[in-house]
Amino acid sequence: MACIVKERKNGRLAYRLFWDGYRSWEGTGLRATDKRRDQMDKKAAVMSQEMAEGRFDYLRWFPEGSKAHLFRQKTSTVKVAPKNLTRYVADVWLPRKTPPNVRASLEITYRKHWRKHIEPAFGSLPLTAITTAALVDFKTTLTAAEPKGKGLKMKTARDVIDGTFRAVYRDARTVDHFVMDDPFAGVAWPRKVDPEPDPFTAEERDLVLDFFWRRKRHYYPLVYTLFFTGLRTGEAVGLRWGAVNLRRSTLSVRVSRTLGEDNPPKTQTSTRPITLRPAVVAVLRSIEPLRRTEDTFVFTSGAGNALDEERFVDNHWRSALRTTGVKARKFYATRHTFISQTLEAGVVKLKPLADYCGTSMEMIERHQRFAWRRR
């Protein structure tokens, strides 16, 4: 990087610049004389020094120079930080957090956390007012008992602060460059304790299946398949006939569907082929349509539309548990039940079971420890 003085063919002096990948000729219109060259050499030496130190300001030296338009354009695109957090989140951040950039379920979570908790506390404040001390006070307010606080569980408070709020601030720092620090790094949280799995017993599972067979038979194949494959509920809801091969007794997990939106499965290992038990093959064969495409859903609503998991849980799953007197559990407990029952049977080693379910050895071992304690 340097600036040198050159005499052009017309006898006029010019500066020749090389810096940061740029090259330019900057004419002066002055005829070459020893005195003028000496003066320009001194200026060129100053510019060269500034280039070496990374503080060369082209527009200060050459406001009408041959490259001036490039640097005026850069200067005009510098972002100005919004006056408060509400303006940043409402005008900039939330519009970016929509499908397909994020999952529909995550967008809903972001908007809920912002509306209910973050905006009332920080919305009117500038980004620079978000300090570690302010975040610690916010955590205290969220977890304190009502009426002084909001009475949230520590896990929920962490989802709000260390999940949504931190994602907002991270983009303000790394994408928009409105702030430089990370106040969230100084907020301490208790060690995360994952809830114990809560599978159905074999007897409870059979009661639930019997209820669906007798009272809601349209949904019996869905519930049976979940209980005897360990699919995640989103994987079952998103399953198409193009991913099922009943002749070979296999299906491929390629999609997870939530809130009417197809997404990749939860992890890379969740994309997997699985072998089906003969009884599951028989159940699926009983509902295989005569006319179908690769994209036809395997499990549908009673009206034949794509299954809405939340509506199914509200209208069918909860009533099945109430009617049978079985302890209330999430629909996802069908997966835990498959894992626990497989472990209790003792015919499959832990690693193949983890691969079959598309999960980690750690999760399978948690189920195993729970099963030992339950005996």
One Martini backbone bead per residue (centre of mass of N, CA, C, O) as a GRO file, in nm:
protein
  375
    1MET     BB    1   0.095   0.037   0.024
    2ALA     BB    2   0.063   0.347  -0.170
    3CYS     BB    3   0.202   0.679  -0.253
    4ILE     BB    4   0.269   0.835  -0.564
    5VAL     BB    5   0.456   1.033  -0.788
    6LYS     BB    6   0.355   1.134  -1.123
    7GLU     BB    7   0.439   1.178  -1.463
    8ARG     BB    8   0.273   1.253  -1.727
    9LYS     BB    9   0.262   1.287  -2.071
   10ASN     BB   10   0.151   1.599  -2.028
   11GLY     BB   11   0.327   1.707  -1.764
   12ARG     BB   12   0.157   1.613  -1.530
   13LEU     BB   13   0.063   1.571  -1.202
   14ALA     BB   14   0.025   1.263  -0.998
   15TYR     BB   15  -0.149   1.032  -0.816
   16ARG     BB   16  -0.055   0.699  -0.701
   17LEU     BB   17  -0.278   0.444  -0.586
   18PHE     BB   18  -0.238   0.177  -0.320
   19TRP     BB   19  -0.531   0.024  -0.157
   20ASP     BB   20  -0.733  -0.218  -0.052
   21GLY     BB   21  -0.748  -0.301  -0.377
   22TYR     BB   22  -0.690  -0.023  -0.481
   23ARG     BB   23  -0.682   0.193  -0.782
   24SER     BB   24  -0.539   0.524  -0.861
   25TRP     BB   25  -0.584   0.831  -1.033
   26GLU     BB   26  -0.473   1.171  -0.926
   27GLY     BB   27  -0.514   1.457  -1.054
   28THR     BB   28  -0.388   1.818  -1.069
   29GLY     BB   29  -0.293   2.005  -1.329
   30LEU     BB   30   0.011   2.019  -1.276
   31ARG     BB   31   0.307   2.119  -1.351
   32ALA     BB   32   0.623   2.007  -1.367
   33THR     BB   33   0.816   2.064  -1.072
   34ASP     BB   34   1.029   2.057  -0.821
   35LYS     BB   35   0.852   2.193  -0.608
   36ARG     BB   36   0.588   2.035  -0.655
   37ARG     BB   37   0.701   1.753  -0.615
   38ASP     BB   38   0.795   1.794  -0.325
   39GLN     BB   39   0.515   1.853  -0.204
   40MET     BB   40   0.380   1.584  -0.302
   41ASP     BB   41   0.571   1.386  -0.162
   42LYS     BB   42   0.489   1.463   0.126
   43LYS     BB   43   0.190   1.380   0.097
   44ALA     BB   44   0.243   1.089   0.009
   45ALA     BB   45   0.380   1.003   0.275
   46VAL     BB   46   0.131   1.044   0.454
   47MET     BB   47  -0.059   0.851   0.307
   48SER     BB   48   0.115   0.598   0.338
   49GLN     BB   49   0.104   0.593   0.646
   50GLU     BB   50  -0.204   0.567   0.672
   51MET     BB   51  -0.225   0.300   0.521
   52ALA     BB   52  -0.041   0.134   0.716
   53GLU     BB   53  -0.250   0.216   0.970
   54GLY     BB   54  -0.561   0.215   0.864
   55ARG     BB   55  -0.645   0.563   0.819
   56PHE     BB   56  -0.737   0.610   0.536
   57ASP     BB   57  -0.902   0.903   0.380
   58TYR     BB   58  -1.007   0.958   0.078
   59LEU     BB   59  -1.218   1.203   0.099
   60ARG     BB   60  -1.023   1.402   0.236
   61TRP     BB   61  -0.819   1.413  -0.010
   62PHE     BB   62  -1.062   1.320  -0.247
   63PRO     BB   63  -1.370   1.445  -0.290
   64GLU     BB   64  -1.329   1.437  -0.637
   65GLY     BB   65  -1.246   1.165  -0.704
   66SER     BB   66  -1.249   0.871  -0.893
   67LYS     BB   67  -1.365   0.711  -0.605
   68ALA     BB   68  -1.587   0.872  -0.448
   69HIS     BB   69  -1.854   0.716  -0.508
   70LEU     BB   70  -1.782   0.463  -0.337
   71PHE     BB   71  -1.756   0.613  -0.051
   72ARG     BB   72  -2.032   0.747  -0.042
   73GLN     BB   73  -2.195   0.486  -0.049
   74LYS     BB   74  -2.085   0.365   0.215
   75THR     BB   75  -2.167   0.602   0.400
   76SER     BB   76  -2.486   0.590   0.333
   77THR     BB   77  -2.514   0.272   0.460
   78VAL     BB   78  -2.508   0.348   0.741
   79LYS     BB   79  -2.634   0.253   1.033
   80VAL     BB   80  -2.896   0.345   1.251
   81ALA     BB   81  -2.990   0.325   1.554
   82PRO     BB   82  -3.251   0.271   1.717
   83LYS     BB   83  -3.417   0.428   1.981
   84ASN     BB   84  -3.543   0.136   2.036
   85LEU     BB   85  -3.638  -0.190   2.077
   86THR     BB   86  -3.908  -0.186   1.931
   87ARG     BB   87  -3.803  -0.082   1.658
   88TYR     BB   88  -3.615  -0.320   1.604
   89VAL     BB   89  -3.809  -0.561   1.633
   90ALA     BB   90  -4.055  -0.464   1.454
   91ASP     BB   91  -3.881  -0.357   1.191
   92VAL     BB   92  -3.642  -0.592   1.180
   93TRP     BB   93  -3.644  -0.871   1.333
   94LEU     BB   94  -3.925  -1.011   1.296
   95PRO     BB   95  -3.938  -1.003   0.978
   96ARG     BB   96  -3.702  -1.227   0.969
   97LYS     BB   97  -3.884  -1.434   1.164
   98THR     BB   98  -3.979  -1.618   0.907
   99PRO     BB   99  -4.095  -1.817   0.695
  100PRO     BB  100  -3.812  -2.006   0.611
  101ASN     BB  101  -3.604  -1.896   0.829
  102VAL     BB  102  -3.814  -2.014   1.031
  103ARG     BB  103  -4.004  -2.172   1.223
  104ALA     BB  104  -4.327  -2.140   1.306
  105SER     BB  105  -4.291  -2.209   1.610
  106LEU     BB  106  -4.064  -1.998   1.661
  107GLU     BB  107  -4.217  -1.746   1.585
  108ILE     BB  108  -4.429  -1.771   1.806
  109THR     BB  109  -4.233  -1.763   2.044
  110TYR     BB  110  -4.108  -1.489   1.990
  111ARG     BB  111  -4.373  -1.323   2.002
  112LYS     BB  112  -4.459  -1.404   2.285
  113HIS     BB  113  -4.210  -1.310   2.447
  114TRP     BB  114  -4.220  -1.019   2.356
  115ARG     BB  115  -4.513  -0.937   2.438
  116LYS     BB  116  -4.517  -1.048   2.749
  117HIS     BB  117  -4.201  -0.961   2.849
  118ILE     BB  118  -3.992  -0.774   2.695
  119GLU     BB  119  -4.142  -0.513   2.613
  120PRO     BB  120  -4.243  -0.413   2.895
  121ALA     BB  121  -3.932  -0.382   3.000
  122PHE     BB  122  -3.758  -0.275   2.706
  123GLY     BB  123  -3.897  -0.121   2.463
  124SER     BB  124  -3.817   0.197   2.550
  125LEU     BB  125  -3.524   0.113   2.523
  126PRO     BB  126  -3.214   0.110   2.452
  127LEU     BB  127  -2.969  -0.111   2.375
  128THR     BB  128  -2.765   0.009   2.595
  129ALA     BB  129  -2.963  -0.080   2.846
  130ILE     BB  130  -2.854  -0.373   2.806
  131THR     BB  131  -2.762  -0.532   3.089
  132THR     BB  132  -2.669  -0.752   3.317
  133ALA     BB  133  -2.825  -0.625   3.551
  134ALA     BB  134  -3.098  -0.606   3.400
  135LEU     BB  135  -3.123  -0.914   3.351
  136VAL     BB  136  -3.121  -1.008   3.644
  137ASP     BB  137  -3.374  -0.849   3.725
  138PHE     BB  138  -3.557  -0.986   3.516
  139LYS     BB  139  -3.531  -1.271   3.626
  140THR     BB  140  -3.648  -1.208   3.905
  141THR     BB  141  -3.927  -1.116   3.804
  142LEU     BB  142  -4.013  -1.375   3.651
  143THR     BB  143  -3.966  -1.577   3.920
  144ALA     BB  144  -4.138  -1.432   4.096
  145ALA     BB  145  -4.393  -1.408   4.285
  146GLU     BB  146  -4.698  -1.331   4.303
  147PRO     BB  147  -4.726  -0.989   4.236
  148LYS     BB  148  -4.418  -0.905   4.194
  149GLY     BB  149  -4.421  -1.123   3.982
  150LYS     BB  150  -4.470  -1.396   3.733
  151GLY     BB  151  -4.413  -1.704   3.814
  152LEU     BB  152  -4.189  -1.843   3.667
  153LYS     BB  153  -4.009  -2.073   3.554
  154MET     BB  154  -3.682  -2.110   3.500
  155LYS     BB  155  -3.705  -2.229   3.216
  156THR     BB  156  -3.882  -2.005   3.097
  157ALA     BB  157  -3.694  -1.769   3.158
  158ARG     BB  158  -3.464  -1.881   2.983
  159ASP     BB  159  -3.614  -1.880   2.714
  160VAL     BB  160  -3.654  -1.574   2.709
  161ILE     BB  161  -3.355  -1.475   2.759
  162ASP     BB  162  -3.152  -1.709   2.632
  163GLY     BB  163  -3.322  -1.709   2.371
  164THR     BB  164  -3.482  -1.464   2.250
  165PHE     BB  165  -3.325  -1.215   2.360
  166ARG     BB  166  -3.045  -1.310   2.265
  167ALA     BB  167  -3.116  -1.317   1.963
  168VAL     BB  168  -3.164  -1.020   1.930
  169TYR     BB  169  -2.882  -0.917   2.029
  170ARG     BB  170  -2.706  -1.079   1.836
  171ASP     BB  171  -2.808  -0.932   1.577
  172ALA     BB  172  -2.734  -0.645   1.667
  173ARG     BB  173  -2.426  -0.726   1.669
  174THR     BB  174  -2.363  -0.924   1.401
  175VAL     BB  175  -2.552  -0.783   1.177
  176ASP     BB  176  -2.597  -0.455   1.258
  177HIS     BB  177  -2.390  -0.313   1.458
  178PHE     BB  178  -2.513  -0.158   1.733
  179VAL     BB  179  -2.334  -0.348   1.909
  180MET     BB  180  -2.057  -0.513   2.109
  181ASP     BB  181  -2.162  -0.666   2.338
  182ASP     BB  182  -2.243  -0.940   2.603
  183PRO     BB  183  -2.460  -0.947   2.867
  184PHE     BB  184  -2.550  -1.260   2.874
  185ALA     BB  185  -2.280  -1.397   2.975
  186GLY     BB  186  -2.335  -1.296   3.295
  187VAL     BB  187  -2.574  -1.494   3.320
  188ALA     BB  188  -2.690  -1.704   3.560
  189TRP     BB  189  -2.762  -2.062   3.574
  190PRO     BB  190  -2.900  -2.330   3.650
  191ARG     BB  191  -2.886  -2.643   3.627
  192LYS     BB  192  -3.006  -2.846   3.395
  193VAL     BB  193  -3.321  -3.028   3.431
  194ASP     BB  194  -3.442  -3.299   3.304
  195PRO     BB  195  -3.710  -3.462   3.256
  196GLU     BB  196  -3.857  -3.737   3.309
  197PRO     BB  197  -3.971  -3.994   3.178
  198ASP     BB  198  -4.338  -4.076   3.082
  199PRO     BB  199  -4.445  -4.362   3.032
  200PHE     BB  200  -4.631  -4.608   2.943
  201THR     BB  201  -4.772  -4.877   3.009
  202ALA     BB  202  -4.882  -5.155   2.867
  203GLU     BB  203  -5.168  -5.129   2.980
  204GLU     BB  204  -5.218  -4.835   2.899
  205ARG     BB  205  -5.169  -4.863   2.601
  206ASP     BB  206  -5.401  -5.071   2.551
  207LEU     BB  207  -5.632  -4.887   2.641
  208VAL     BB  208  -5.590  -4.669   2.428
  209LEU     BB  209  -5.614  -4.849   2.177
  210ASP     BB  210  -5.899  -4.955   2.239
  211PHE     BB  211  -6.040  -4.686   2.223
  212PHE     BB  212  -5.970  -4.624   1.923
  213TRP     BB  213  -6.097  -4.880   1.803
  214ARG     BB  214  -6.395  -4.822   1.916
  215ARG     BB  215  -6.423  -4.479   1.888
  216LYS     BB  216  -6.147  -4.387   1.687
  217ARG     BB  217  -6.049  -4.551   1.419
  218HIS     BB  218  -5.910  -4.346   1.233
  219TYR     BB  219  -5.664  -4.311   1.466
  220TYR     BB  220  -5.536  -4.589   1.523
  221PRO     BB  221  -5.287  -4.603   1.328
  222LEU     BB  222  -5.136  -4.368   1.451
  223VAL     BB  223  -5.108  -4.471   1.744
  224TYR     BB  224  -4.984  -4.744   1.682
  225THR     BB  225  -4.732  -4.646   1.531
  226LEU     BB  226  -4.614  -4.483   1.764
  227PHE     BB  227  -4.595  -4.716   1.979
  228PHE     BB  228  -4.424  -4.916   1.741
  229THR     BB  229  -4.174  -4.688   1.652
  230GLY     BB  230  -4.100  -4.397   1.791
  231LEU     BB  231  -4.206  -4.165   1.664
  232ARG     BB  232  -4.238  -3.862   1.614
  233THR     BB  233  -4.507  -3.672   1.577
  234GLY     BB  234  -4.401  -3.499   1.334
  235GLU     BB  235  -4.319  -3.748   1.162
  236ALA     BB  236  -4.606  -3.863   1.133
  237VAL     BB  237  -4.757  -3.614   1.021
  238GLY     BB  238  -4.535  -3.597   0.764
  239LEU     BB  239  -4.611  -3.860   0.640
  240ARG     BB  240  -4.560  -4.030   0.335
  241TRP     BB  241  -4.606  -4.271   0.096
  242GLY     BB  242  -4.320  -4.227  -0.041
  243ALA     BB  243  -4.180  -4.335   0.252
  244VAL     BB  244  -4.333  -4.614   0.195
  245ASN     BB  245  -4.255  -4.982   0.226
  246LEU     BB  246  -4.443  -5.263   0.263
  247ARG     BB  247  -4.288  -5.485   0.116
  248ARG     BB  248  -4.017  -5.408   0.305
  249SER     BB  249  -4.084  -5.287   0.586
  250THR     BB  250  -4.058  -4.960   0.538
  251LEU     BB  251  -3.934  -4.633   0.645
  252SER     BB  252  -3.881  -4.277   0.590
  253VAL     BB  253  -3.725  -4.015   0.754
  254ARG     BB  254  -3.769  -3.662   0.626
  255VAL     BB  255  -4.003  -3.531   0.808
  256SER     BB  256  -4.127  -3.246   0.999
  257ARG     BB  257  -4.452  -3.154   1.134
  258THR     BB  258  -4.553  -2.808   1.213
  259LEU     BB  259  -4.807  -2.606   1.181
  260GLY     BB  260  -4.818  -2.686   0.863
  261GLU     BB  261  -4.495  -2.743   0.855
  262ASP     BB  262  -4.219  -2.831   0.680
  263ASN     BB  263  -3.930  -3.006   0.810
  264PRO     BB  264  -3.667  -3.108   0.924
  265PRO     BB  265  -3.549  -3.304   1.120
  266LYS     BB  266  -3.415  -3.247   1.425
  267THR     BB  267  -3.169  -3.419   1.318
  268GLN     BB  268  -2.945  -3.584   1.135
  269THR     BB  269  -3.017  -3.870   1.272
  270SER     BB  270  -3.333  -3.849   1.206
  271THR     BB  271  -3.251  -3.929   0.930
  272ARG     BB  272  -3.423  -4.237   0.855
  273PRO     BB  273  -3.443  -4.576   0.848
  274ILE     BB  274  -3.712  -4.816   0.911
  275THR     BB  275  -3.828  -5.106   1.061
  276LEU     BB  276  -4.120  -5.296   1.047
  277ARG     BB  277  -4.354  -5.445   1.194
  278PRO     BB  278  -4.595  -5.655   1.098
  279ALA     BB  279  -4.828  -5.505   1.249
  280VAL     BB  280  -4.773  -5.228   1.118
  281VAL     BB  281  -4.806  -5.313   0.828
  282ALA     BB  282  -5.102  -5.399   0.857
  283VAL     BB  283  -5.215  -5.126   0.943
  284LEU     BB  284  -5.119  -4.965   0.692
  285ARG     BB  285  -5.257  -5.144   0.476
  286SER     BB  286  -5.554  -5.070   0.573
  287ILE     BB  287  -5.499  -4.744   0.466
  288GLU     BB  288  -5.421  -4.781   0.184
  289PRO     BB  289  -5.465  -4.627  -0.095
  290LEU     BB  290  -5.543  -4.671  -0.424
  291ARG     BB  291  -5.503  -4.355  -0.450
  292ARG     BB  292  -5.176  -4.216  -0.489
  293THR     BB  293  -4.907  -4.024  -0.390
  294GLU     BB  294  -4.607  -3.930  -0.272
  295ASP     BB  295  -4.773  -3.678  -0.104
  296THR     BB  296  -4.950  -3.850   0.055
  297PHE     BB  297  -5.092  -3.881   0.347
  298VAL     BB  298  -5.113  -4.117   0.590
  299PHE     BB  299  -5.221  -3.911   0.804
  300THR     BB  300  -5.550  -3.795   0.887
  301SER     BB  301  -5.824  -3.653   0.901
  302GLY     BB  302  -6.158  -3.714   0.891
  303ALA     BB  303  -6.160  -3.528   0.612
  304GLY     BB  304  -5.860  -3.586   0.470
  305ASN     BB  305  -5.658  -3.405   0.592
  306ALA     BB  306  -5.416  -3.265   0.724
  307LEU     BB  307  -5.272  -3.303   1.020
  308ASP     BB  308  -5.354  -3.162   1.340
  309GLU     BB  309  -5.204  -3.197   1.633
  310GLU     BB  310  -5.350  -3.004   1.827
  311ARG     BB  311  -5.639  -3.092   1.752
  312PHE     BB  312  -5.607  -3.387   1.822
  313VAL     BB  313  -5.544  -3.348   2.120
  314ASP     BB  314  -5.801  -3.186   2.199
  315ASN     BB  315  -6.027  -3.394   2.058
  316HIS     BB  316  -5.881  -3.698   2.135
  317TRP     BB  317  -5.652  -3.760   2.336
  318ARG     BB  318  -5.764  -3.650   2.607
  319SER     BB  319  -6.030  -3.815   2.601
  320ALA     BB  320  -5.897  -4.094   2.612
  321LEU     BB  321  -5.767  -4.061   2.896
  322ARG     BB  322  -6.021  -3.992   3.054
  323THR     BB  323  -6.196  -4.243   2.982
  324THR     BB  324  -5.966  -4.460   3.081
  325GLY     BB  325  -5.794  -4.337   3.335
  326VAL     BB  326  -5.539  -4.225   3.228
  327LYS     BB  327  -5.272  -4.067   3.267
  328ALA     BB  328  -5.172  -3.767   3.186
  329ARG     BB  329  -5.021  -3.710   2.860
  330LYS     BB  330  -4.833  -3.665   2.616
  331PHE     BB  331  -4.818  -3.758   2.293
  332TYR     BB  332  -4.500  -3.810   2.306
  333ALA     BB  333  -4.517  -4.069   2.499
  334THR     BB  334  -4.512  -4.284   2.280
  335ARG     BB  335  -4.205  -4.282   2.244
  336HIS     BB  336  -4.124  -4.355   2.534
  337THR     BB  337  -4.271  -4.625   2.532
  338PHE     BB  338  -4.111  -4.769   2.315
  339ILE     BB  339  -3.837  -4.752   2.455
  340SER     BB  340  -3.911  -4.887   2.726
  341GLN     BB  341  -4.023  -5.156   2.610
  342THR     BB  342  -3.762  -5.235   2.462
  343LEU     BB  343  -3.579  -5.242   2.710
  344GLU     BB  344  -3.745  -5.451   2.877
  345ALA     BB  345  -3.708  -5.683   2.665
  346GLY     BB  346  -3.386  -5.712   2.591
  347VAL     BB  347  -3.325  -5.733   2.245
  348VAL     BB  348  -3.180  -5.446   2.242
  349LYS     BB  349  -2.940  -5.242   2.193
  350LEU     BB  350  -2.869  -4.916   2.246
  351LYS     BB  351  -2.753  -4.819   1.974
  352PRO     BB  352  -2.971  -4.931   1.778
  353LEU     BB  353  -3.201  -4.776   1.919
  354ALA     BB  354  -3.096  -4.491   1.870
  355ASP     BB  355  -3.094  -4.515   1.559
  356TYR     BB  356  -3.394  -4.584   1.519
  357CYS     BB  357  -3.485  -4.303   1.679
  358GLY     BB  358  -3.292  -4.061   1.631
  359THR     BB  359  -3.079  -4.056   1.880
  360SER     BB  360  -2.923  -4.061   2.177
  361MET     BB  361  -2.761  -4.231   2.418
  362GLU     BB  362  -2.841  -4.052   2.655
  363MET     BB  363  -3.149  -4.089   2.626
  364ILE     BB  364  -3.156  -4.397   2.654
  365GLU     BB  365  -3.019  -4.405   2.937
  366ARG     BB  366  -3.242  -4.254   3.084
  367HIS     BB  367  -3.455  -4.470   3.038
  368GLN     BB  368  -3.303  -4.697   3.182
  369ARG     BB  369  -3.288  -4.568   3.463
  370PHE     BB  370  -3.593  -4.539   3.496
  371ALA     BB  371  -3.662  -4.841   3.473
  372TRP     BB  372  -3.502  -4.935   3.720
  373ARG     BB  373  -3.657  -4.757   3.932
  374ARG     BB  374  -3.949  -4.883   3.863
  375ARG     BB  375  -3.896  -5.190   3.964
   0.00000   0.00000   0.00000
